[in-house]
Tab-separated table of C-alpha atoms (C1' of nucleotides) in Angstrom:
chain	number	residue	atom	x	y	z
A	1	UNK	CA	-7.409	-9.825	-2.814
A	2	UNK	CA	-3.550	-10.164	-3.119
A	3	UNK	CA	-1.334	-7.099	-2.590
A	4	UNK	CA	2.043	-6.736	-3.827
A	5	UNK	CA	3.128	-5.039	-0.037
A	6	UNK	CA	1.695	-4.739	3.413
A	7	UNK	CA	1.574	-0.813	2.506
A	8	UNK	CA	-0.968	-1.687	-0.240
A	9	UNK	CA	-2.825	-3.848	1.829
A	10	UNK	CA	-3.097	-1.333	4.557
A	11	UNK	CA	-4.260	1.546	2.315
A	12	UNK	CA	-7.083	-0.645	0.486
A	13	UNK	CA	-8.510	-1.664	3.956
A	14	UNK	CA	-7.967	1.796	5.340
A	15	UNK	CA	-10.379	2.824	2.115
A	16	UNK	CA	-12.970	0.246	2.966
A	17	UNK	CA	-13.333	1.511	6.674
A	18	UNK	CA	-13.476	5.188	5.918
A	19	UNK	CA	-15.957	4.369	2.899
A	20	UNK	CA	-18.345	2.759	5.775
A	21	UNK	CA	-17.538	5.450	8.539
A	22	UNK	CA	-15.391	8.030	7.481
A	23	UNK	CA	-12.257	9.407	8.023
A	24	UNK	CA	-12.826	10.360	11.256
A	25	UNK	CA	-14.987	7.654	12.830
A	26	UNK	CA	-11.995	5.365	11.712
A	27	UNK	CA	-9.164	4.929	14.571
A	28	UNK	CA	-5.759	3.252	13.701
A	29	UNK	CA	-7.006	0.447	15.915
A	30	UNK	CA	-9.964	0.039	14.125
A	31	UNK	CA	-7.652	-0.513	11.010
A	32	UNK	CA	-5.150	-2.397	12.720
A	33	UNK	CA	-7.923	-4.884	13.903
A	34	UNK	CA	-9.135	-4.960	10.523
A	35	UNK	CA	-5.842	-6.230	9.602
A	36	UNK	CA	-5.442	-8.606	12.842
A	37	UNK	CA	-1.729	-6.591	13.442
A	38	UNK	CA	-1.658	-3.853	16.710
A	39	UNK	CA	-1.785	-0.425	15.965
A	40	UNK	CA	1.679	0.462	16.595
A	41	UNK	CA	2.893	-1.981	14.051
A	42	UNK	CA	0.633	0.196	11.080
A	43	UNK	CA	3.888	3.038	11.825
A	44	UNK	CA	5.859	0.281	10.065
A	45	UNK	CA	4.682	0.764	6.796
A	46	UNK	CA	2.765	4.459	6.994
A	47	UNK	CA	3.483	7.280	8.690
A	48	UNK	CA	0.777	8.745	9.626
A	49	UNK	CA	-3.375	8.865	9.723
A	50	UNK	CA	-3.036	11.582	7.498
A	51	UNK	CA	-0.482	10.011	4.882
A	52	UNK	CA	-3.146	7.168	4.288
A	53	UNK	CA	-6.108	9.569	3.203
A	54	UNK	CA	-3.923	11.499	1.059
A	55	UNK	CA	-2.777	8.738	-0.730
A	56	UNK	CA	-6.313	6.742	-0.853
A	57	UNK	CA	-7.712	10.507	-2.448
A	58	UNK	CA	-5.008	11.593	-4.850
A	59	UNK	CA	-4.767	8.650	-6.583
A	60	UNK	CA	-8.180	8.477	-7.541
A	61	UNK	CA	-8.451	12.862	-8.320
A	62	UNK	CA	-4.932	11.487	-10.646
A	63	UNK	CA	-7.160	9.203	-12.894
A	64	UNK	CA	-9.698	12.170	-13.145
A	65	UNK	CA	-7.379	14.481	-14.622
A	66	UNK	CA	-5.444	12.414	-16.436
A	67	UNK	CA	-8.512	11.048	-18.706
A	68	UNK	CA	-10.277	14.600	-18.980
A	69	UNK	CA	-6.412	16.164	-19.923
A	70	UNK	CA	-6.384	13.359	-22.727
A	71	UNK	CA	-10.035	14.059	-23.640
A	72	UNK	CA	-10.176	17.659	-23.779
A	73	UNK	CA	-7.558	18.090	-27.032
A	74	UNK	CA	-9.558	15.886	-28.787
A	75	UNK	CA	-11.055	16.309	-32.399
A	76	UNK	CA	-14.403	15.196	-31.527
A	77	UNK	CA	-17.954	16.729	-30.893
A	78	UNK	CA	-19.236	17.971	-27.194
A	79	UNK	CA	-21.191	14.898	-27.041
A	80	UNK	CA	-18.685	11.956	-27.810
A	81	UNK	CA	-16.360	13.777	-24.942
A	82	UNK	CA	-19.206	13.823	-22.678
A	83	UNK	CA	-19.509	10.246	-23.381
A	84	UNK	CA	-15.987	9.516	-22.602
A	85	UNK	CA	-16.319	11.348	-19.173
A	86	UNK	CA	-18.733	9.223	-17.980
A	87	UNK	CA	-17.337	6.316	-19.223
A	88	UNK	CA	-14.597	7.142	-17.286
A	89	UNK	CA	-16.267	7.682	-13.904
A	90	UNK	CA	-18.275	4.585	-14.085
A	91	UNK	CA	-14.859	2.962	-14.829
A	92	UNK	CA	-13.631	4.344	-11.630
A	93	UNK	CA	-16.774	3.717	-9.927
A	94	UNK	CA	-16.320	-0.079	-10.421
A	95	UNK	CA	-12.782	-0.492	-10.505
A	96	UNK	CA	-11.876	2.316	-7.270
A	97	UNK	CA	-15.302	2.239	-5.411
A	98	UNK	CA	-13.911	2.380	-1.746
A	99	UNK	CA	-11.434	5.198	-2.652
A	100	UNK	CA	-13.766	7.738	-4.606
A	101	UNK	CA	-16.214	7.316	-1.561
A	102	UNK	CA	-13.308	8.646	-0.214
A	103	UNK	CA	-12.313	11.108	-2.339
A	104	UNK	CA	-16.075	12.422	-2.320
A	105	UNK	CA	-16.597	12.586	1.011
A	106	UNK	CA	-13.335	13.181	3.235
A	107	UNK	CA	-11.611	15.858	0.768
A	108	UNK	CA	-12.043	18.275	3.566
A	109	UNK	CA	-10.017	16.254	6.052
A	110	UNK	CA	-6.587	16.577	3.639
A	111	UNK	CA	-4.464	19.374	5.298
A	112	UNK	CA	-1.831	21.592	3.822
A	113	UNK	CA	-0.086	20.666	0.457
A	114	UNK	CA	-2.477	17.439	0.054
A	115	UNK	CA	-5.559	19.584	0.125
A	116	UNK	CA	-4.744	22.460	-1.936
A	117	UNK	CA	-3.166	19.730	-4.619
A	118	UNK	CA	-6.809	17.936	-4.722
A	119	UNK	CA	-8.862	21.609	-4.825
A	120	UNK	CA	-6.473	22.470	-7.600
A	121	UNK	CA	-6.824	19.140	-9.593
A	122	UNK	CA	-10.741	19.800	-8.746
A	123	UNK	CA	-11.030	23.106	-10.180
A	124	UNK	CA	-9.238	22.266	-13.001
A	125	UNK	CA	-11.219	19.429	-13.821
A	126	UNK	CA	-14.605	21.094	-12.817
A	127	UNK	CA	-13.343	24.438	-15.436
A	128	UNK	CA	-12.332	22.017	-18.456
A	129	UNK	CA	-15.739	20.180	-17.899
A	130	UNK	CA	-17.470	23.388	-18.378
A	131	UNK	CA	-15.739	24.373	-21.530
A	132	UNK	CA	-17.195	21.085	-23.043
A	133	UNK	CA	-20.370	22.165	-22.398
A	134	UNK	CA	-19.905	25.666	-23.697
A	135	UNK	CA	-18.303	24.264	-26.492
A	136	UNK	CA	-21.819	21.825	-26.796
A	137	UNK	CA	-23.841	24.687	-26.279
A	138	UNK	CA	-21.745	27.085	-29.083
A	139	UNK	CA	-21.714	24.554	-31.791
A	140	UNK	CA	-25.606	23.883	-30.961
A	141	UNK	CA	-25.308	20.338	-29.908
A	142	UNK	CA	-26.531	21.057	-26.385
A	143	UNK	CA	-29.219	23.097	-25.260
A	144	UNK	CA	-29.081	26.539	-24.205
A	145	UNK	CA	-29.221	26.402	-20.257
A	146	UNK	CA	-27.568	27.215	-17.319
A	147	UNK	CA	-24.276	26.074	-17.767
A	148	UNK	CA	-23.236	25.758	-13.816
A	149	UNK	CA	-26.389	24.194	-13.516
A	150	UNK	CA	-25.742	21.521	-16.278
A	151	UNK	CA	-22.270	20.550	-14.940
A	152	UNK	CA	-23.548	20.029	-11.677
A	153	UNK	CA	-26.324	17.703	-12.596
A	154	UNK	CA	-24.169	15.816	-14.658
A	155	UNK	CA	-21.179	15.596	-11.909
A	156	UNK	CA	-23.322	14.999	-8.991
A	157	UNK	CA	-24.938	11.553	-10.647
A	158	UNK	CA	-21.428	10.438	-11.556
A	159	UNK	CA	-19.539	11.060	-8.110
A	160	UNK	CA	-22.306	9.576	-6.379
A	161	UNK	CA	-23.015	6.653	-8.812
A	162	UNK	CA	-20.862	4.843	-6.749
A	163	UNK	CA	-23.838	4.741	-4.123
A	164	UNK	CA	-25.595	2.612	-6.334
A	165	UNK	CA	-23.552	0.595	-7.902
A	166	UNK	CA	-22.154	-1.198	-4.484
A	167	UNK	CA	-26.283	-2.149	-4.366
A	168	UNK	CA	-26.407	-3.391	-7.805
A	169	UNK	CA	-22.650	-4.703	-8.775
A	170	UNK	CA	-23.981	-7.355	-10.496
A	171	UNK	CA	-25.393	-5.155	-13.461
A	172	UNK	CA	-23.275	-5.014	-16.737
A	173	UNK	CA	-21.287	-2.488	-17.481
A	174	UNK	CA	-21.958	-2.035	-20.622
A	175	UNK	CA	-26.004	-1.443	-19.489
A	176	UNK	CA	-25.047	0.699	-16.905
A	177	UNK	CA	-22.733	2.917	-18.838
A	178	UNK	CA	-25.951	3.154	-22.147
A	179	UNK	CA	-28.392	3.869	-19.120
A	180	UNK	CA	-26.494	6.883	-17.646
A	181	UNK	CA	-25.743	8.236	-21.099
A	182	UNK	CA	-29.390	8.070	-21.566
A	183	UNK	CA	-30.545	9.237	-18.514
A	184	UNK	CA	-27.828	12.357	-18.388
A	185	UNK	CA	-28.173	13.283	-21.808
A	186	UNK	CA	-31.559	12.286	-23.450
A	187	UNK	CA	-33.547	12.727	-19.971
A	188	UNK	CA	-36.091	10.360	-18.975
A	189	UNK	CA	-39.198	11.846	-20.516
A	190	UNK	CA	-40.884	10.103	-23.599
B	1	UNK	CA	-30.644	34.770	13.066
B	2	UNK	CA	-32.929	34.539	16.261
B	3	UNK	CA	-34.219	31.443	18.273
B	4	UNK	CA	-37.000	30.792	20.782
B	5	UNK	CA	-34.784	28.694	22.855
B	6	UNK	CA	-31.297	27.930	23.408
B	7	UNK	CA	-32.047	24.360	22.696
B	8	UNK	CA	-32.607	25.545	18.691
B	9	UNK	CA	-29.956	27.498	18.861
B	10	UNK	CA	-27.464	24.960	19.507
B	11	UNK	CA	-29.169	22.530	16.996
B	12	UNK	CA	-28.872	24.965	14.114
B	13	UNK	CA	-25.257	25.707	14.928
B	14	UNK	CA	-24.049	21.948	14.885
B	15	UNK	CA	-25.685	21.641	11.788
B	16	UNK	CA	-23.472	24.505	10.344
B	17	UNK	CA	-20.295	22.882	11.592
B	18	UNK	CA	-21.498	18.848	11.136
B	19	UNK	CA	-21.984	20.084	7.447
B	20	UNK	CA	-18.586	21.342	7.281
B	21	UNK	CA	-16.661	18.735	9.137
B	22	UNK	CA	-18.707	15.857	9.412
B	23	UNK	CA	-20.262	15.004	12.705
B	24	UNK	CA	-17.526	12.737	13.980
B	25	UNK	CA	-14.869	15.409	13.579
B	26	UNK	CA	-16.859	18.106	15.869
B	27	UNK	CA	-15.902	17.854	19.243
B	28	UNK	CA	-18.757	19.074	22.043
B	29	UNK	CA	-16.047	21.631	22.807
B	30	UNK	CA	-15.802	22.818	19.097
B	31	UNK	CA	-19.646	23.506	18.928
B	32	UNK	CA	-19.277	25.460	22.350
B	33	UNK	CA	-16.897	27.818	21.166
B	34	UNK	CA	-19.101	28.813	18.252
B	35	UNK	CA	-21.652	29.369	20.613
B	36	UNK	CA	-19.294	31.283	22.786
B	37	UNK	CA	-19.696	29.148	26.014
B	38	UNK	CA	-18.153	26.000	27.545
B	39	UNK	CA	-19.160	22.172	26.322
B	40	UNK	CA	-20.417	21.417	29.868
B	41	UNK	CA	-23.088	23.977	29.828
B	42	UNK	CA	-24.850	22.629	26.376
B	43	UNK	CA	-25.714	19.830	28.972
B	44	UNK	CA	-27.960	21.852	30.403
B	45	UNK	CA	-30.311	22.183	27.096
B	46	UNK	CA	-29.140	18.942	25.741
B	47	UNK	CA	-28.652	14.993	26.873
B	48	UNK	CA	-25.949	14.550	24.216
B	49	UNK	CA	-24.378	14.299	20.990
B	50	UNK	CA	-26.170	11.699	19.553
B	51	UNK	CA	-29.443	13.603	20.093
B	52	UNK	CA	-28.633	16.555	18.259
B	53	UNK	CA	-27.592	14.735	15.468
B	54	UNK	CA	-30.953	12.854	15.830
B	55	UNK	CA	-32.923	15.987	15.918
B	56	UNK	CA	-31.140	17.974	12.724
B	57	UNK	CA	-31.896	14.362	10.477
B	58	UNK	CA	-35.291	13.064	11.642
B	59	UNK	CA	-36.330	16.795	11.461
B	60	UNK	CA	-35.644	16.705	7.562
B	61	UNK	CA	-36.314	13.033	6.685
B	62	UNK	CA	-40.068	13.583	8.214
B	63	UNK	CA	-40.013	16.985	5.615
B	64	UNK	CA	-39.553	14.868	2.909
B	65	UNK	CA	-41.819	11.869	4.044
B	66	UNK	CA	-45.007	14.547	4.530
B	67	UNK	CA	-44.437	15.678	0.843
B	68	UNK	CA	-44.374	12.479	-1.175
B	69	UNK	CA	-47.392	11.068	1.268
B	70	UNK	CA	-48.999	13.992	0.071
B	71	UNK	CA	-47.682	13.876	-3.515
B	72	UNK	CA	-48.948	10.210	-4.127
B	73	UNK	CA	-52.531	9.894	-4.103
B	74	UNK	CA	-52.940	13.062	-5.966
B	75	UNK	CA	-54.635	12.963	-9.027
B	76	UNK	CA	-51.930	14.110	-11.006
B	77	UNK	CA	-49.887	12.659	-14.303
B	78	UNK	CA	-46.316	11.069	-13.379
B	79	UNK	CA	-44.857	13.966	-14.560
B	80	UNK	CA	-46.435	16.477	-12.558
B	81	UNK	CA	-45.697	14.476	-9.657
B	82	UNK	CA	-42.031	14.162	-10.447
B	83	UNK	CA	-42.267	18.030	-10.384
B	84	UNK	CA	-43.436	18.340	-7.272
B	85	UNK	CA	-41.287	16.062	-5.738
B	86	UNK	CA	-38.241	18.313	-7.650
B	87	UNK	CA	-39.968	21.336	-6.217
B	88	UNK	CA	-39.484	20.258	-2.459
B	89	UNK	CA	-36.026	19.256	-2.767
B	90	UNK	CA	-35.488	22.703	-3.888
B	91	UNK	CA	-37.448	23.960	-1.041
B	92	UNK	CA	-35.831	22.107	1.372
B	93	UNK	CA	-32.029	22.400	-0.259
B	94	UNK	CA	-32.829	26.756	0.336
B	95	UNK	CA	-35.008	26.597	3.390
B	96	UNK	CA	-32.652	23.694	5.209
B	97	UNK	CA	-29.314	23.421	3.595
B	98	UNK	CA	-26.901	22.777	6.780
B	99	UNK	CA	-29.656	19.880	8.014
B	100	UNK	CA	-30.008	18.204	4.424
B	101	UNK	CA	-26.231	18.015	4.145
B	102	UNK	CA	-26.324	16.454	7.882
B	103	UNK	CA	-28.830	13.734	6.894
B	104	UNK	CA	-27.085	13.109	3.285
B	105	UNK	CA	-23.519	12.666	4.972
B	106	UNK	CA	-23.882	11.408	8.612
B	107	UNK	CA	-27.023	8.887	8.523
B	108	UNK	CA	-24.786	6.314	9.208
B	109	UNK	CA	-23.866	8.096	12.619
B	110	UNK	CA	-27.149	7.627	13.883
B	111	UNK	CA	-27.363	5.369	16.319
B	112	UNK	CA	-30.634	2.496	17.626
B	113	UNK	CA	-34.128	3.887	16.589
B	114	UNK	CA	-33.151	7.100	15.187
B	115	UNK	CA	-30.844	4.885	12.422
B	116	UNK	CA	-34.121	2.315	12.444
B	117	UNK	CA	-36.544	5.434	12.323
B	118	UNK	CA	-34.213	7.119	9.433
B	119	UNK	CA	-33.858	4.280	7.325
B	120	UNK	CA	-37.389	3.318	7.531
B	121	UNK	CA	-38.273	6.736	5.830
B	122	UNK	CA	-35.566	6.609	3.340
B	123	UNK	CA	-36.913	3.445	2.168
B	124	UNK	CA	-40.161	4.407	2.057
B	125	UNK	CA	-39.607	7.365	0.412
B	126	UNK	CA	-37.370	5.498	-2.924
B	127	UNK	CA	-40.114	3.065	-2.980
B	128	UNK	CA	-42.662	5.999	-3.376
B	129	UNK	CA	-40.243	7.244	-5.943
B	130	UNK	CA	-40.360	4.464	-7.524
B	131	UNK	CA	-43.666	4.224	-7.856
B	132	UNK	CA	-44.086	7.412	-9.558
B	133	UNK	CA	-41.932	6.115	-12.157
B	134	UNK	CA	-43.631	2.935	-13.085
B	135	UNK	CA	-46.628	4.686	-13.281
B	136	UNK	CA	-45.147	7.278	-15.680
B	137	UNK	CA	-43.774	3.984	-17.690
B	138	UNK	CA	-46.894	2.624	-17.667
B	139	UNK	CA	-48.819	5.470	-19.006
B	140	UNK	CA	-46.241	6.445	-21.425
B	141	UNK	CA	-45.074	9.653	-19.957
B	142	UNK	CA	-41.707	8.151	-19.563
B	143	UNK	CA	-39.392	6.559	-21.185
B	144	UNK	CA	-39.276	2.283	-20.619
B	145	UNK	CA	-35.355	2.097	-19.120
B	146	UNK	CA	-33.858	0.967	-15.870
B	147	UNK	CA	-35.835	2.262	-13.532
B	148	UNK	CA	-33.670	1.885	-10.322
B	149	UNK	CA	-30.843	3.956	-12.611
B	150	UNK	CA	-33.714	6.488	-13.382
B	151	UNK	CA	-34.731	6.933	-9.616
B	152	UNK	CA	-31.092	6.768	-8.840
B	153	UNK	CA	-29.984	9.399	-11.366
B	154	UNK	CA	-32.996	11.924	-10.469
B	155	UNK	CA	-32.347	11.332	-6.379
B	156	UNK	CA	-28.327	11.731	-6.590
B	157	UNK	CA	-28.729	15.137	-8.132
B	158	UNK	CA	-31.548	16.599	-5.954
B	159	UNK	CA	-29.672	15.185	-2.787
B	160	UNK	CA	-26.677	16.719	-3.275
B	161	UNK	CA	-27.843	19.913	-5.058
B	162	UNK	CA	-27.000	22.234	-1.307
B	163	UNK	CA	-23.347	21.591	-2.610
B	164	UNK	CA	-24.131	23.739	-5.624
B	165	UNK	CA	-26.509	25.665	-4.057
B	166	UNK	CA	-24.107	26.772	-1.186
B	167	UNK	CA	-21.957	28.579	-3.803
B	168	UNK	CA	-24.667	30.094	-5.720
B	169	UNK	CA	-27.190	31.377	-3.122
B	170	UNK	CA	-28.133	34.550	-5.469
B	171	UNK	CA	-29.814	32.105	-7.978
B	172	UNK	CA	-33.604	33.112	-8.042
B	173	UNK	CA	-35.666	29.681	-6.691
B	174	UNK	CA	-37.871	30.022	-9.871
B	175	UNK	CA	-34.690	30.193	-12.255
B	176	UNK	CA	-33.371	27.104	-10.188
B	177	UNK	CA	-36.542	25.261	-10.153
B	178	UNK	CA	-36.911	25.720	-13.576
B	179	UNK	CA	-33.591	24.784	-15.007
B	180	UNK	CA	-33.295	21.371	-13.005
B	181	UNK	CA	-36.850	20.333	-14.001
B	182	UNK	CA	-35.103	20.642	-17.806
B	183	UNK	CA	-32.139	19.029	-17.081
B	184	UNK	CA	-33.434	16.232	-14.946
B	185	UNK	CA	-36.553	15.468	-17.571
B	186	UNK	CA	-35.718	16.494	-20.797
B	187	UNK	CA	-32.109	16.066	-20.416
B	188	UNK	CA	-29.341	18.197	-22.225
B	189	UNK	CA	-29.125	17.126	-25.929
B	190	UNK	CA	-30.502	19.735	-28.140
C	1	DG	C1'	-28.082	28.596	33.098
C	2	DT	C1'	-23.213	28.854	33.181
C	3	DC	C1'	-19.170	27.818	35.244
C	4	DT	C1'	-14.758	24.804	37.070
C	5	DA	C1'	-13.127	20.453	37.918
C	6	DT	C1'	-12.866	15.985	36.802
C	7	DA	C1'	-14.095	11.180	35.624
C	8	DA	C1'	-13.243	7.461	32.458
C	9	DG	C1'	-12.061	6.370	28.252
C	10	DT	C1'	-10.094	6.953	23.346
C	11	DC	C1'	-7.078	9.302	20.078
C	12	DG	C1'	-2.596	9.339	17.051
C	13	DA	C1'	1.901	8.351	17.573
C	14	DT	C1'	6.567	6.815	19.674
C	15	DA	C1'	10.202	3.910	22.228
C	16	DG	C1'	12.305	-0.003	22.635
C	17	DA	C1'	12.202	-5.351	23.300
C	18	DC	C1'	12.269	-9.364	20.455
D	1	DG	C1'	8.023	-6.461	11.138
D	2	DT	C1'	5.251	-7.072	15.131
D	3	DC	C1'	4.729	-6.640	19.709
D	4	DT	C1'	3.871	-4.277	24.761
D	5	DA	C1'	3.918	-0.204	27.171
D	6	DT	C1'	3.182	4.338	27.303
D	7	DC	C1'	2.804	9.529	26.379
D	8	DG	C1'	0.109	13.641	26.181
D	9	DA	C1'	-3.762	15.363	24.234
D	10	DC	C1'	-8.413	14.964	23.409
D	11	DT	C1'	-13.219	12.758	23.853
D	12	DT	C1'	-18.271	12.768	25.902
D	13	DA	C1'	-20.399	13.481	29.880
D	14	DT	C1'	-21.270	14.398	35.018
D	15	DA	C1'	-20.989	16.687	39.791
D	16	DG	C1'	-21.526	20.413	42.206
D	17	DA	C1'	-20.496	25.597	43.174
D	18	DC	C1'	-22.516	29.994	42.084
DNA sequence: GTCTATAAGTCGATAGAC
DNA sequence: GTCTATCGACTTATAGAC
């Protein structure tokens, strides 16, 4: 991997470390060792602990919103942008891995303006999500059903797909991505 | 809520705040203020850190490992099976929630022959899974597809349903049950 | 069984030499 | 831009009084 600065370089080893052992468990010597530089020498480039999460998770909760705000407006059925949703997260699942992990499971440590900027992009994304769905279920392309219920099965398979894709990375996109659609929309029973 | 012992009482309450912080990022001193005392005193009823965390996952892991040894040999179609198995997830999301979020989020905190206990029953238990699946293939219960993307797509949303459940505690079990059988089998196209 | 005091080490972050 | 040295706070855990 070739970065463009030591800044980049940082952050996408910082992501690695807190994929494996979270946030927390991760100490700036830990990452400076990582890098083979001292910890005091990380100040150079970041400014704090803190700084480096924020980045790692906002980036990734910006590609979320940006792709559902362009797939929302849309003139096409429920379905097709349910497609285009999980295309999407199994195009950040194999391009971002290390920093959804993130994003999934250190949210909570954000504090102040980073937090409630990721909750907001979250809710936002979680509410226009849901209108798909009621749209689906309105224009009787979905089933009636539960719609919380629904939107969580679907979400929780694609934020944690990354789980099992870092045990399988050699599978085709293009098969993964017709799998899941399968799977999530059609079900699995014959 | 009332305990037998002191000892369970300090279990459960780590549980509460390792689910909402993440084990690494609750101090011995934060879990004694919850239980109004001081952090030296919980030495009294426990060696350490490590062996709480121990307790809350192996406690749940063996939960799960009971059911599917029990689920296997049964006489039963695939699909039956698969319902059972979605039935004690359910169970143990409402029953255990704080613990199940523990085991999903800080396994990898485990340390010697808990981890090697832990990960022995996790593997176990997909390759039970698994099993269930072929067989449903096999008899033609189930669709023919990828069947490490079907185990993976049914296990990622029964794992992680606490995080939905945590917001919706009213939901009626049956209603609940019900739905994610639907979703997870059948699927969501009309 | 709970407390105070404390050991021995780690944490994030800074100052200042080079 | 990286280093050594260090600060002050925090970490898990123990010793010993009550």
């Amino acid at each position: 991997m070739k970065f463009t600065t030591r800044k980049k370089e940082i952050i996408f080893t910082a992501a690695k470390l807190f994929r494996k052992k979270g946030y927390s468990a991760v100490s700036m010597r830990d990452l400076a060792q990582a890098l083979d530089m001292k910890a005091a020498s990380l100040y150079n480039h970041i400014n704090s602990k803190q700084e480096i999460l924020s980045i790692i998770i906002l980036e990734v909760a910006e590609n979320f919103t940006q792709h559902i705000d362009s797939v929302l407006p849309q003139e096409a059925s429920s379905i097709e942008k349910l497609e285009s949703v999980i295309e999407n997260h199994i195009k950040i699942t194999v391009e971002k891995t290390d920093a959804l992990a993130c994003l999934n499971n250190d949210w909570m440590h954000l504090e102040q303006l980073a937090l409630e900027n990721y909750l907001q992009m979250r809710n936002t994304y979680e509410a226009k999500m849901r209108s798909i769905i009621e749209q689906g279920i309105k224009e009787k392309e979905l089933k009636t059903a539960n719609i919380e219920l629904v939107l969580f099965s679907l979400l929780s398979t694609l934020r944690t797909l990354y789980l099992w894709y870092a045990k399988n990375r050699t599978v085709s996109i293009k098969l993964l991505t017709n799998e899941m659609k399968q799977n999530l929309l059609l079900g699995i029973i014959l």
